[in-house]
Tab-separated table of C-alpha atoms in Angstrom:
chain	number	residue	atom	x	y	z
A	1362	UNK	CA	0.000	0.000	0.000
A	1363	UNK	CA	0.787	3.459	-0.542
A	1364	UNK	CA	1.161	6.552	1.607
A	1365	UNK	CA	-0.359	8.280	-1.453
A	1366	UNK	CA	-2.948	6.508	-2.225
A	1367	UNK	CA	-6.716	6.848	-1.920
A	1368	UNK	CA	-7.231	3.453	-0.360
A	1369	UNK	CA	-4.507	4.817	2.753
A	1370	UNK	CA	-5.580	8.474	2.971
A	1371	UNK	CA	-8.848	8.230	2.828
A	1372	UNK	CA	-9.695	4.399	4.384
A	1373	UNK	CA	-6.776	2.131	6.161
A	1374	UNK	CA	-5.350	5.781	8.092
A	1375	UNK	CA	-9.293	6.903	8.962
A	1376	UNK	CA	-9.481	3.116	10.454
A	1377	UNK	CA	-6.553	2.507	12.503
A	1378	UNK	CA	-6.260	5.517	13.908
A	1379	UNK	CA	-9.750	5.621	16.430
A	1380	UNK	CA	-9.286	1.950	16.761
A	1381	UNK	CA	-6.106	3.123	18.119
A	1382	UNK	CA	-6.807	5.484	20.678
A	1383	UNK	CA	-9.946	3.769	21.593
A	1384	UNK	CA	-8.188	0.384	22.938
A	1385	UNK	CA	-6.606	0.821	26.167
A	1386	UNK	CA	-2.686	1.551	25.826
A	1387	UNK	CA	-1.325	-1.634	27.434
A	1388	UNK	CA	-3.331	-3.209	23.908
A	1389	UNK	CA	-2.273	-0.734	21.117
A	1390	UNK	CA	1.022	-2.468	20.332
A	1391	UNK	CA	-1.020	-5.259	18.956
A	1392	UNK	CA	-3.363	-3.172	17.222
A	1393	UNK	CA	-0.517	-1.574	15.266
A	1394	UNK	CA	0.797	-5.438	14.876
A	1395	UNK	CA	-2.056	-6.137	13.187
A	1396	UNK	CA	-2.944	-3.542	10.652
A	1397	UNK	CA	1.482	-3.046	10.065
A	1398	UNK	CA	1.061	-7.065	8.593
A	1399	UNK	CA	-2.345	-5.961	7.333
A	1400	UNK	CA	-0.915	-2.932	5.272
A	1401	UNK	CA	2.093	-4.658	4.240
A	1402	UNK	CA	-0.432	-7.463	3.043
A	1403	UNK	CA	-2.725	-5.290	1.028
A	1404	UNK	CA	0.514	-4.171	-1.133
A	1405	UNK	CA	2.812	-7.320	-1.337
A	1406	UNK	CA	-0.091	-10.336	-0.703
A	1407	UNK	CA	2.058	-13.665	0.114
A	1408	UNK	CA	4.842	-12.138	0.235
A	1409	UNK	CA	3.965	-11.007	3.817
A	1410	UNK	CA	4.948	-14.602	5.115
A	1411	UNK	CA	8.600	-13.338	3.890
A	1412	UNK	CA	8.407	-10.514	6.721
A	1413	UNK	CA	6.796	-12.796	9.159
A	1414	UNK	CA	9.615	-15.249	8.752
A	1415	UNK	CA	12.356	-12.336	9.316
A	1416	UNK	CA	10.204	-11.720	12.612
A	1417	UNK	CA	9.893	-14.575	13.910
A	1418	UNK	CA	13.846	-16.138	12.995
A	1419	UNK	CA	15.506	-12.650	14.070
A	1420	UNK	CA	13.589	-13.115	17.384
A	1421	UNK	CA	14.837	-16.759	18.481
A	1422	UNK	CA	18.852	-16.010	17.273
A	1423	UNK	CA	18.248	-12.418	19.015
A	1424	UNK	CA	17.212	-14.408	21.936
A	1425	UNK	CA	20.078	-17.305	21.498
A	1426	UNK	CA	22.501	-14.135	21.019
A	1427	UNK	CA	21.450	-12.220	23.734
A	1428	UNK	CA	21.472	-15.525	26.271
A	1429	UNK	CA	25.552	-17.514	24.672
A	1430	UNK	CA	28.822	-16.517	24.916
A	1431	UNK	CA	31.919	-16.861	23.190
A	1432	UNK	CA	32.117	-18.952	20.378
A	1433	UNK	CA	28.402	-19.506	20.307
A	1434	UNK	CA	27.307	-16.225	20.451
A	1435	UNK	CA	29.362	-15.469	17.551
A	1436	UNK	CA	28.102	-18.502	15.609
A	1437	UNK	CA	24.533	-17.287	16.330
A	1438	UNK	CA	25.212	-13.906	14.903
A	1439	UNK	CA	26.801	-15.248	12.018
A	1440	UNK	CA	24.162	-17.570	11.373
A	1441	UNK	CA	21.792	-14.725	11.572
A	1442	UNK	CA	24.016	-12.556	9.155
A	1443	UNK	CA	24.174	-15.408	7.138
A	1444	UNK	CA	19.968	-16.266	6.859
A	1445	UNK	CA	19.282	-12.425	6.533
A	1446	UNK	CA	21.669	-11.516	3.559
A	1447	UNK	CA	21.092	-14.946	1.774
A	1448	UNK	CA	17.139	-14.266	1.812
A	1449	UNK	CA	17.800	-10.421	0.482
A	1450	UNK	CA	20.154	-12.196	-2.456
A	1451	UNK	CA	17.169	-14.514	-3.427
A	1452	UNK	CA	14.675	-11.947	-3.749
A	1453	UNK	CA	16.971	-8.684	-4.695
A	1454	UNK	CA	20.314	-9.947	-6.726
A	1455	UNK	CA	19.232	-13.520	-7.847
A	1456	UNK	CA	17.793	-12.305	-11.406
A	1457	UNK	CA	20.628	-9.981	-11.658
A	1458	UNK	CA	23.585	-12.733	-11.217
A	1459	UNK	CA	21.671	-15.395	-13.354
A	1460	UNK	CA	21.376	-12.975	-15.892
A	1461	UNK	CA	25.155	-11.902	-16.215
A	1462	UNK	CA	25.979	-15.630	-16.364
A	1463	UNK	CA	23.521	-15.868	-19.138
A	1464	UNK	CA	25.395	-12.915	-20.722
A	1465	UNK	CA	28.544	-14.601	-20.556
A	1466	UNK	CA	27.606	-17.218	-23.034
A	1467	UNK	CA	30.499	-19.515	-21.109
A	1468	UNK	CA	28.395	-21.949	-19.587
A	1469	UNK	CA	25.044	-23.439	-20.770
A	1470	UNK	CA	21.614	-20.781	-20.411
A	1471	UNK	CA	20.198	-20.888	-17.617
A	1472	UNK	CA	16.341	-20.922	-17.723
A	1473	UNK	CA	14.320	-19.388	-14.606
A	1474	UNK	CA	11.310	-17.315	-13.689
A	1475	UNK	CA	12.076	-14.143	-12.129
A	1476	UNK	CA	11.996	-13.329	-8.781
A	1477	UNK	CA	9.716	-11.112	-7.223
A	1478	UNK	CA	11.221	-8.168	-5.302
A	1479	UNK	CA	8.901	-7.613	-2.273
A	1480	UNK	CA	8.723	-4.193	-1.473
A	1481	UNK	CA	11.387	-2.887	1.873
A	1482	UNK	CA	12.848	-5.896	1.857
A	1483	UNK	CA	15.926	-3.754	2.217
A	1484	UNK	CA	15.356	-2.009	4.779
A	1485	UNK	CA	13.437	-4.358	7.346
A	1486	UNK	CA	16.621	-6.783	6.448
A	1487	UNK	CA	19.047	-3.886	7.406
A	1488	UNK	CA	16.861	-3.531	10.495
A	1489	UNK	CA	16.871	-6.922	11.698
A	1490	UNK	CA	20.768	-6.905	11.178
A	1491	UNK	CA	21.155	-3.897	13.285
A	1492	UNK	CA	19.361	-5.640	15.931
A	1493	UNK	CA	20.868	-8.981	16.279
A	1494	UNK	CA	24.326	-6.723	15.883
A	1495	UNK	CA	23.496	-4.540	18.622
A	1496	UNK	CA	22.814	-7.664	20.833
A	1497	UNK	CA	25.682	-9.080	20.053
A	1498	UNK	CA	27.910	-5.748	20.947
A	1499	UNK	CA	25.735	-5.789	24.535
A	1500	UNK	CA	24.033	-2.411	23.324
A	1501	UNK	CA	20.438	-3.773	23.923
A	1502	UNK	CA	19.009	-6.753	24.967
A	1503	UNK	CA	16.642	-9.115	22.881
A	1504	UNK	CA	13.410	-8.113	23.366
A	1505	UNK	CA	9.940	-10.122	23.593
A	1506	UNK	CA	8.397	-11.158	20.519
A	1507	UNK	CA	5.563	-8.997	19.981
A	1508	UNK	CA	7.887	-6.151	21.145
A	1509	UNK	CA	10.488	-6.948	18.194
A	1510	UNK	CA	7.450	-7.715	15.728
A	1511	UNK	CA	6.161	-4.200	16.200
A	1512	UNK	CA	10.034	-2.919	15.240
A	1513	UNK	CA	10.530	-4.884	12.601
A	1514	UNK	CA	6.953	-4.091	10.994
A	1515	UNK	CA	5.904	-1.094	11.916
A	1516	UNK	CA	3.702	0.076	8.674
A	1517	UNK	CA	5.035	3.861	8.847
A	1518	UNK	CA	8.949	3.215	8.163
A	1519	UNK	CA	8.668	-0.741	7.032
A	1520	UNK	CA	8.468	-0.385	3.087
A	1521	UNK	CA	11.142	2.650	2.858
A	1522	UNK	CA	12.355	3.846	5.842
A	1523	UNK	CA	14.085	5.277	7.450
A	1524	UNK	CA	16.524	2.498	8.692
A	1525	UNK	CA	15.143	2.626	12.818
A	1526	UNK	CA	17.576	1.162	15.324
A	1527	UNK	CA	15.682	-1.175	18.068
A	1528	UNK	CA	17.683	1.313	20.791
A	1529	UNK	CA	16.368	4.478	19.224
A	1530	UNK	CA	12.393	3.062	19.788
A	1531	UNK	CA	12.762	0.131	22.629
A	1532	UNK	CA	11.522	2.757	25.339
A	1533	UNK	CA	8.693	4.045	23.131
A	1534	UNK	CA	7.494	0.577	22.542
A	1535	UNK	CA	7.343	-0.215	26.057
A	1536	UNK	CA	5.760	3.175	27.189
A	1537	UNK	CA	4.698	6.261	24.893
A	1538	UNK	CA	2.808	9.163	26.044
A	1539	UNK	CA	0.969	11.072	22.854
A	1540	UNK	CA	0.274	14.572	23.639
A	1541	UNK	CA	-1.979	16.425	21.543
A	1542	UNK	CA	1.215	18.935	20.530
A	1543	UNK	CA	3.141	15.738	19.239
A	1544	UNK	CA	-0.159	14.171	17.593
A	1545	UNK	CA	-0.412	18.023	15.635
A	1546	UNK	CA	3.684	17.855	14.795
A	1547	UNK	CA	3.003	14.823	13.253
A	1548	UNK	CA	-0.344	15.177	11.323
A	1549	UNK	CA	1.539	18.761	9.604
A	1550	UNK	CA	4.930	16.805	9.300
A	1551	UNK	CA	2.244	14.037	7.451
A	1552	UNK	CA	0.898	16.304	4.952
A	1553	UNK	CA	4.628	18.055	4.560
A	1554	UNK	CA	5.526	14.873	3.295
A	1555	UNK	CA	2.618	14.689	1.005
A	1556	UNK	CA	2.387	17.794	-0.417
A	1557	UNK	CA	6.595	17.255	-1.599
A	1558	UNK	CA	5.121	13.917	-2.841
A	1559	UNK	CA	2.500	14.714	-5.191
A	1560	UNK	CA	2.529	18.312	-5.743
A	1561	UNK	CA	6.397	18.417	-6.392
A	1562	UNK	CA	8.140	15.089	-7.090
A	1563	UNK	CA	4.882	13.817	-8.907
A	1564	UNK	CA	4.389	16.716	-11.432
A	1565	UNK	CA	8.062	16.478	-12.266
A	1566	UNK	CA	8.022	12.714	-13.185
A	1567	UNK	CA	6.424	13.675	-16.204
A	1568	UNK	CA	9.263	15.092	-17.554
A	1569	UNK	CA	12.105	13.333	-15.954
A	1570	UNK	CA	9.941	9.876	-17.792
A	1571	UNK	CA	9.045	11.511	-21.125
A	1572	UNK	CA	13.070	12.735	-21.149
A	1573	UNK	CA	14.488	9.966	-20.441
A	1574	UNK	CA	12.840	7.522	-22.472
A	1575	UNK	CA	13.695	9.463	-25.716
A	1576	UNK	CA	16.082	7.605	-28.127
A	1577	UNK	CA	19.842	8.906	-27.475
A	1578	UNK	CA	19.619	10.668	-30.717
A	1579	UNK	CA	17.396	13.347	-29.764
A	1580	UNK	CA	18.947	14.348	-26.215
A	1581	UNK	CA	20.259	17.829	-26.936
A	1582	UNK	CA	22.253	19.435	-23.870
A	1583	UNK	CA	19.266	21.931	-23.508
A	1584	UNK	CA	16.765	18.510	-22.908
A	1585	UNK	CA	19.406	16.608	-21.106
A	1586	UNK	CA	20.386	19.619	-18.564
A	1587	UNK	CA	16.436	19.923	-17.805
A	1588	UNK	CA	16.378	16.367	-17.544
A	1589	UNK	CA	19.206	15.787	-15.069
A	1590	UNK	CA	17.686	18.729	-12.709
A	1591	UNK	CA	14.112	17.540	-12.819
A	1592	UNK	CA	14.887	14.787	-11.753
A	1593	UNK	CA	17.605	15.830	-8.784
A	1594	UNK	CA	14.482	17.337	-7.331
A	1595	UNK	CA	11.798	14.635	-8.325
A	1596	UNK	CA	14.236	11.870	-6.217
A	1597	UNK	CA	14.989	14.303	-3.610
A	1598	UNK	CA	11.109	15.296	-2.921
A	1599	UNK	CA	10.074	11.560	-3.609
A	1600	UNK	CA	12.205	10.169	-1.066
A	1601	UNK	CA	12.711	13.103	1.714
A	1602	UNK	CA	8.383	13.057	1.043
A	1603	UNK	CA	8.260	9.650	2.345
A	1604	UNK	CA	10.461	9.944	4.876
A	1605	UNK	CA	8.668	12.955	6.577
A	1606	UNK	CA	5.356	10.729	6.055
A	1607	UNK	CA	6.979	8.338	7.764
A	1608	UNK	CA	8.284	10.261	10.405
A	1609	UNK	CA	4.899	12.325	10.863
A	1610	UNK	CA	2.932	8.753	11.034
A	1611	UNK	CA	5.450	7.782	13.783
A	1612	UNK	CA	5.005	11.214	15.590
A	1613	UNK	CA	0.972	10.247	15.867
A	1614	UNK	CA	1.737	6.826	16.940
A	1615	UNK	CA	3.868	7.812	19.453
A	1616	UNK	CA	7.544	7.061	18.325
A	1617	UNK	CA	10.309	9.589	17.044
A	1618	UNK	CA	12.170	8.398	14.195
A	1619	UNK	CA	15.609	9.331	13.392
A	1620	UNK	CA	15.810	12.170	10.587
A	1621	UNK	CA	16.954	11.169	7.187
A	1622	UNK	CA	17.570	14.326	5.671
A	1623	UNK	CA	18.991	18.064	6.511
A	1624	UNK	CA	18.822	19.846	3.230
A	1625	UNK	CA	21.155	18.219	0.670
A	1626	UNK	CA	21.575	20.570	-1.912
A	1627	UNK	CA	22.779	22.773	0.159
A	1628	UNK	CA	26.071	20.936	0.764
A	1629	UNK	CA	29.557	21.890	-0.378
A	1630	UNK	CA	30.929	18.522	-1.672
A	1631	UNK	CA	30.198	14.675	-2.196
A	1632	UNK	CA	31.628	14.151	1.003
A	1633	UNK	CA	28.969	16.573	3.238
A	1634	UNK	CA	26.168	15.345	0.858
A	1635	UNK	CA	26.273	11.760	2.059
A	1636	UNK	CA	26.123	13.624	6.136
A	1637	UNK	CA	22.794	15.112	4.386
A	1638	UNK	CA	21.461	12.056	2.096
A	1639	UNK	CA	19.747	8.993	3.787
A	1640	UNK	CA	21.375	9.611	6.772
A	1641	UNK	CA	20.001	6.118	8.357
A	1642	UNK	CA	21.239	4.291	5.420
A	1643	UNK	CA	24.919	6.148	5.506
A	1644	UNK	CA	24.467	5.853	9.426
A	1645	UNK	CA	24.403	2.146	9.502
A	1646	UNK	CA	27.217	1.166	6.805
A	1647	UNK	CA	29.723	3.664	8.756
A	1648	UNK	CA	28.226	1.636	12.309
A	1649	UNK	CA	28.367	-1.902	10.613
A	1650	UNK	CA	30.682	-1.860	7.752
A	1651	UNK	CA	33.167	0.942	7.518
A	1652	UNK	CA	34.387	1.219	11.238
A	1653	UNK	CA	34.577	-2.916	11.604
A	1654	UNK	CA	36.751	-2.713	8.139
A	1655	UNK	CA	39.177	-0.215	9.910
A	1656	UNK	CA	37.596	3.381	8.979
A	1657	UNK	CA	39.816	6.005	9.207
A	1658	UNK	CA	42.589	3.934	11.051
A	1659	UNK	CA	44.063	1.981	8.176
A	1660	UNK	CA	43.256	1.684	4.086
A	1661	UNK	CA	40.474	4.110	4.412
A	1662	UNK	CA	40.408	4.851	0.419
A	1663	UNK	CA	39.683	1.010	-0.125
A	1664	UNK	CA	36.987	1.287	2.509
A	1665	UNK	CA	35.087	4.160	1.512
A	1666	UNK	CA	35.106	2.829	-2.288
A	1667	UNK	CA	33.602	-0.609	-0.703
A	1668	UNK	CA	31.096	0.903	1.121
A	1669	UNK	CA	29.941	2.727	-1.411
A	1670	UNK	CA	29.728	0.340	-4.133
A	1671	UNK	CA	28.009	-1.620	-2.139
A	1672	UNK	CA	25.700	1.288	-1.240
A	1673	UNK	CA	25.200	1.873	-4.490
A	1674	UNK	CA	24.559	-2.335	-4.715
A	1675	UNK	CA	22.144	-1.624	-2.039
A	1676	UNK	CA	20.129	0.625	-4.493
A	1677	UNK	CA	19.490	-1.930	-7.005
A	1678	UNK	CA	20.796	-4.991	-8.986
A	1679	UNK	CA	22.110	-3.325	-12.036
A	1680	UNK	CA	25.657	-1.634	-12.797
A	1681	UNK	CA	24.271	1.444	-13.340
A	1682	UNK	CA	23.577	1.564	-9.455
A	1683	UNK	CA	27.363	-0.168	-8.905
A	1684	UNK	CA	28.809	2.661	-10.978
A	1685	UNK	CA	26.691	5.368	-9.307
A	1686	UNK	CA	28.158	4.070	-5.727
A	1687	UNK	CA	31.750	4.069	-7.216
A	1688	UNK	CA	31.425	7.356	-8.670
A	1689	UNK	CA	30.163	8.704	-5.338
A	1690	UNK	CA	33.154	6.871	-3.736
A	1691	UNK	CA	35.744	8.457	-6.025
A	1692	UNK	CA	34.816	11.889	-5.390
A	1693	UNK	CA	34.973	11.678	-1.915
A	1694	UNK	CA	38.231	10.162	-2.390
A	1695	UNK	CA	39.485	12.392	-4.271
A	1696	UNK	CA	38.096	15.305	-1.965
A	1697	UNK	CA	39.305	13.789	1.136
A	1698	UNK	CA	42.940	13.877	-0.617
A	1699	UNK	CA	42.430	17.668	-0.868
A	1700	UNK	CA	40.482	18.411	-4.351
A	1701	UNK	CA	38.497	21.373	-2.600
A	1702	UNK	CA	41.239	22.720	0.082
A	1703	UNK	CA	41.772	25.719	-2.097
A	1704	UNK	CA	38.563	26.570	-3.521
A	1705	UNK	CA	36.098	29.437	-2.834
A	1706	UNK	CA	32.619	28.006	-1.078
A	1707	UNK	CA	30.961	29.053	-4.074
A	1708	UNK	CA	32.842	27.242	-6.367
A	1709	UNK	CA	32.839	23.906	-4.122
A	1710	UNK	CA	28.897	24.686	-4.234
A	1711	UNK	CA	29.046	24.487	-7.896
A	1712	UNK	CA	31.103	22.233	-8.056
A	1713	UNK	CA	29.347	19.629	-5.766
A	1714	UNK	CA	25.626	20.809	-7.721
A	1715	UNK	CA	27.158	19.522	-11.070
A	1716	UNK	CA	29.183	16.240	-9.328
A	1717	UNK	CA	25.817	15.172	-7.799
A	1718	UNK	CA	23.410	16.075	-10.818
A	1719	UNK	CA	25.670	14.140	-13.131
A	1720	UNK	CA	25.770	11.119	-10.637
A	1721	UNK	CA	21.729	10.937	-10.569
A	1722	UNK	CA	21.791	10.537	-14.446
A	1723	UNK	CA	23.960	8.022	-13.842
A	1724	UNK	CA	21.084	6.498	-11.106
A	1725	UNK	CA	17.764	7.490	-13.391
A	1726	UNK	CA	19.039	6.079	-16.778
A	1727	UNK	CA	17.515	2.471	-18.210
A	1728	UNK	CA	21.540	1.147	-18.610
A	1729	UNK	CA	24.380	2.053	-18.428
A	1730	UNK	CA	25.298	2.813	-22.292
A	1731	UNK	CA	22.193	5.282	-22.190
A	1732	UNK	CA	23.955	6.697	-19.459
A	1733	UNK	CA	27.196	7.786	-20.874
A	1734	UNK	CA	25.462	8.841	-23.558
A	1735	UNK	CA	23.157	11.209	-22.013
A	1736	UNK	CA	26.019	12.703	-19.835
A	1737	UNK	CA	28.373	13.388	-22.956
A	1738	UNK	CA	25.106	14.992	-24.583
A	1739	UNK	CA	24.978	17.210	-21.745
A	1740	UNK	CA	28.332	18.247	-21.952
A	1741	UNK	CA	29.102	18.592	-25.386
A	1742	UNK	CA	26.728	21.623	-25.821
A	1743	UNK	CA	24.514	20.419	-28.750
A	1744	UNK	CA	22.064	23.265	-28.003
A	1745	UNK	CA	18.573	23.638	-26.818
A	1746	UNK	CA	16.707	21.089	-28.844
A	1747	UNK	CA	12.630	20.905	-28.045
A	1748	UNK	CA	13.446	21.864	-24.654
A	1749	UNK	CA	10.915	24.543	-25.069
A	1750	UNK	CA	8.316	21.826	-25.543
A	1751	UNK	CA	8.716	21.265	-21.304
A	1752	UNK	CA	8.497	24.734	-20.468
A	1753	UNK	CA	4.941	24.714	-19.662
A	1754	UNK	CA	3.805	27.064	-16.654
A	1755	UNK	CA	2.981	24.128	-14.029
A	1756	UNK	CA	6.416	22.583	-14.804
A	1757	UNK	CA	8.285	26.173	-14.432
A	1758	UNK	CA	6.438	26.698	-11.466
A	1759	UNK	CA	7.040	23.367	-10.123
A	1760	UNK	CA	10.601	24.329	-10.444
A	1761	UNK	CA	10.628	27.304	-8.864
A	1762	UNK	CA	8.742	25.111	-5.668
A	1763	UNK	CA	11.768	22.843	-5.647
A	1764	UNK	CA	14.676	25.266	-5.649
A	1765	UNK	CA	12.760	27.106	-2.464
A	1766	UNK	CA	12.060	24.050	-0.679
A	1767	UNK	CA	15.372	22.806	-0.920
A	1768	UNK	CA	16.731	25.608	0.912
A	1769	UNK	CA	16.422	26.048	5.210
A	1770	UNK	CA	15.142	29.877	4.839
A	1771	UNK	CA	11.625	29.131	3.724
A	1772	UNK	CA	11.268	27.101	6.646
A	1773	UNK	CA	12.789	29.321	9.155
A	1774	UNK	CA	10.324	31.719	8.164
A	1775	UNK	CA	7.611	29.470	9.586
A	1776	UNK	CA	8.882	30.609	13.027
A	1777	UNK	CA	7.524	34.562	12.573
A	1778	UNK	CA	4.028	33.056	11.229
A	1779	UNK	CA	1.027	32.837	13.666
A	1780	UNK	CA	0.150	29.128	14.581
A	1781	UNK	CA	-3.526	29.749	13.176
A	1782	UNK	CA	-2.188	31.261	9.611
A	1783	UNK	CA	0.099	28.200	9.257
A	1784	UNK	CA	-3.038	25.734	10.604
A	1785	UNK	CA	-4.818	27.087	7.922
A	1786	UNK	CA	-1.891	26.663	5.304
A	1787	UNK	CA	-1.885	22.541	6.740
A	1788	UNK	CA	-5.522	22.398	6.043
A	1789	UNK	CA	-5.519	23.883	2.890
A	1790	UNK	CA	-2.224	21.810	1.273
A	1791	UNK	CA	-4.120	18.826	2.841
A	1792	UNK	CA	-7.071	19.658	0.687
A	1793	UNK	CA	-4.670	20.370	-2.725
A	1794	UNK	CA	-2.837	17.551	-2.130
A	1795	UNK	CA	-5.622	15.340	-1.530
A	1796	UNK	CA	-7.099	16.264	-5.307
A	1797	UNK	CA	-4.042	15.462	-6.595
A	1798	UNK	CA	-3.616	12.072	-5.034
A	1799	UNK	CA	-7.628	11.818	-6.000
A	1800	UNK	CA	-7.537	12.911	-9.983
A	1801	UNK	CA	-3.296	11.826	-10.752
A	1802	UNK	CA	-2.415	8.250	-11.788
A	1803	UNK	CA	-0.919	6.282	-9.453
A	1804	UNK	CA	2.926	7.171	-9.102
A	1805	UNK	CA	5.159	4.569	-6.957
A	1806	UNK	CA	7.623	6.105	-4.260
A	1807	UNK	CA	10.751	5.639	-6.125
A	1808	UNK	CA	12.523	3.815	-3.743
A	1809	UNK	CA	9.722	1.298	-3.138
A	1810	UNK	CA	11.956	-0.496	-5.866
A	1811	UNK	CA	15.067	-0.558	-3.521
């Protein structure tokens, strides 16, 4: 299911949320149990036996974790590891590895039906590895069942985040107080999220998708520069969208999840964009991956181009999402060696603006060959082409939405704005948005696929 959708906004959120506060608190945990499977079931059918699985397995070698020592305890957590990874191969990499065998032509074709990705796979796997880590390290203890079933599925951050640690929500789980001030933080932190979803990252999909499914024959610069952009805002208001929908949901439920953006584009290089991007998901592979590989203490250049191939692994089975993670890692590389020491803020701006614009091309295109090609169109100045064939007002407009909203200011203005003029502004972007999501075709979060 869909935070956008009609069926969520308008029946599933209406539902759970008097059943909700009408149950005694001491039940509500296994009222949110119950429609988190129940959500996750309306969207991905069978598939929810996959997440009950990862519940109920994570529990018991949580459990044997949190209860061995020595030797066991590690063979426990490896097992776990081992289970967690292997089941997010199957269903995320398994096409992708038959099928560059197959392209190899070495060994005989291999026939197969394709596996189904089910939707936050990666992220409740991440989550369960965090937990059974953090167990292991003797930063939490294994909780009850139901407790870690509620983590693990919680509907509002399940199918794309952000990545919750069990220590950042174990007290709220056991005891949450929901004022009416955090319930109304969360309800306009809801429709925040909404509003970048639809009204923003929605409207410019339409471009970024009739762009980039033109022939590489007809991408002038003009059309490939307008391209690019669009879509650096479409991902950014997709995904930071969610996550305050996410976020917001949590709010009204009670919990506080961690933040998984602080303005991006405002960043100076590669390097502070990945502080500013996905924090959760950069969060966890410095926790898990980079620091246990040595970090900063010895071959830190190898590590940080591991980590971020694999992050850019993480994003999808396909090389263009391998090559976006490498190119990401050799920038920051390259600035960590001293690239921007000498260079004026505003020309580290620019030059981190074009560096990260480039690198989404490199994320958005179909392959990789249509990638290279639309990056050398954009660069070899081929002109304008039918860019003016775009320009419509809604799309300009649209624009001019993203550039403000990707900047702090218009938000700190919200401080100097009576409460009831901005209650009215909720109510009224909750009414636009709502007609969008009511009258648009249905448009997927774009990391739903990841």
């Amino acid at each position: 299911m869909n935070f956008c959708s009609v069926n969520f906004l308008f029946l599933f959120l209406p539902v759970i949320l008097p059943v909700y506060f009408f149950v005694k608190p001491k039940y509500r945990n296994y009222i949110l149990i119950f429609f988190s499977l129940l959500f996750y079931f309306l969207g991905e059918k069978i598939f929810t036996l996959l997440l009950l699985f990862s519940c109920i397995f994570n529990y018991f070698i949580g459990k044997k974790i949190n209860y061995k020592e020595g030797i066991d305890k590690r063979r426990f957590l490896i097992l776990g590891i081992i289970v967690n990874l292997s089941l997010l191969f199957i269903f995320k990499y398994l096409n992708f590895f038959i099928d560059e065998i197959n392209h190899l032509k070495i060994f005989p074709v291999i026939e197969y039906a394709k596996v189904h990705l089910p939707v936050g796979i990666s992220f409740f796997t991440f989550q369960a590895l965090s937990y059974l880590i953090d167990i292991y390290k003797r930063k939490i203890k294994s909780a009850s069942f139901f407790d870690f079933s509620l983590y693990l599925s919680l509907f509002p951050q399940l199918v794309a985040g952000p990545i919750v640690r069990y220590e950042q929500i174990k007290y709220k789980i056991k005891n949450r107080i929901i004022t009416n001030e955090d319930f109304q933080i969360g309800v306009k932190r809801f429709i925040s999220g909404l509003s970048k979803k639809v009204i923003i990252a929605d409207t410019l999909s339409y471009t970024v998708d009739s762009i980039f499914s033109l022939p590489t024959s007809e991408l002038s610069t003009g059309v490939c520069i307008l391209g690019a952009i669009c879509y650096s805002f479409q991902i950014f208001f997709d995904f930071s969208g969610y996550s305050d929908m996410a976020i917001g949901l949590g709010k009204m439920f009670g919990f506080n999840f961690p933040e998984n953006f602080n303005f991006p584009y405002i960043s100076k290089s590669i390097r502070e964009f990945w502080r500013r991007w996905h924090i959760t998901l950069s969060s966890f592979f410095k926790d898990y991956l980079y620091i246990p590989l040595g970090g900063n203490k010895r071959h830190v250049y190898l590590n940080i181009l591991i980590i971020f191939i694999l992050t850019g692994f993480w994003h999808g089975a396909s090389w263009n999402f391998i090559i976006w993670g490498l190119y990401n890692g050799i920038l920051i590389v390259f600035e960590r060696l001293g690239l921007l020491n000498k260079l004026p803020k505003v020309l580290c701006h620019i030059y981190f603006l074009i560096a990260v614009v480039t690198g989404w091309v490199i994320f958005r295109s179909p392959d990789l060959d249509y990638a290279i090609h639309f990056v050398k169109n954009m660069y070899q100045f081929s002109g304008a082409g039918e860019i003016l064939q775009y320009m419509n007002f809604e799309l300009i407009f649209t624009l001019i939405l993203a550039v403000l909203f990707s900047f702090p200011l218009i938000y700190k203005i919200k401080k100097y704005i009576p409460n009831f003029i901005l209650n009215i502004f909720y109510c009224l972007l909750l009414v636009i948005s709502s007609s969008y999501v009511a009258v648009n075709t249905y448009q997927p979060f774009i990391y739903f696929r990841f």
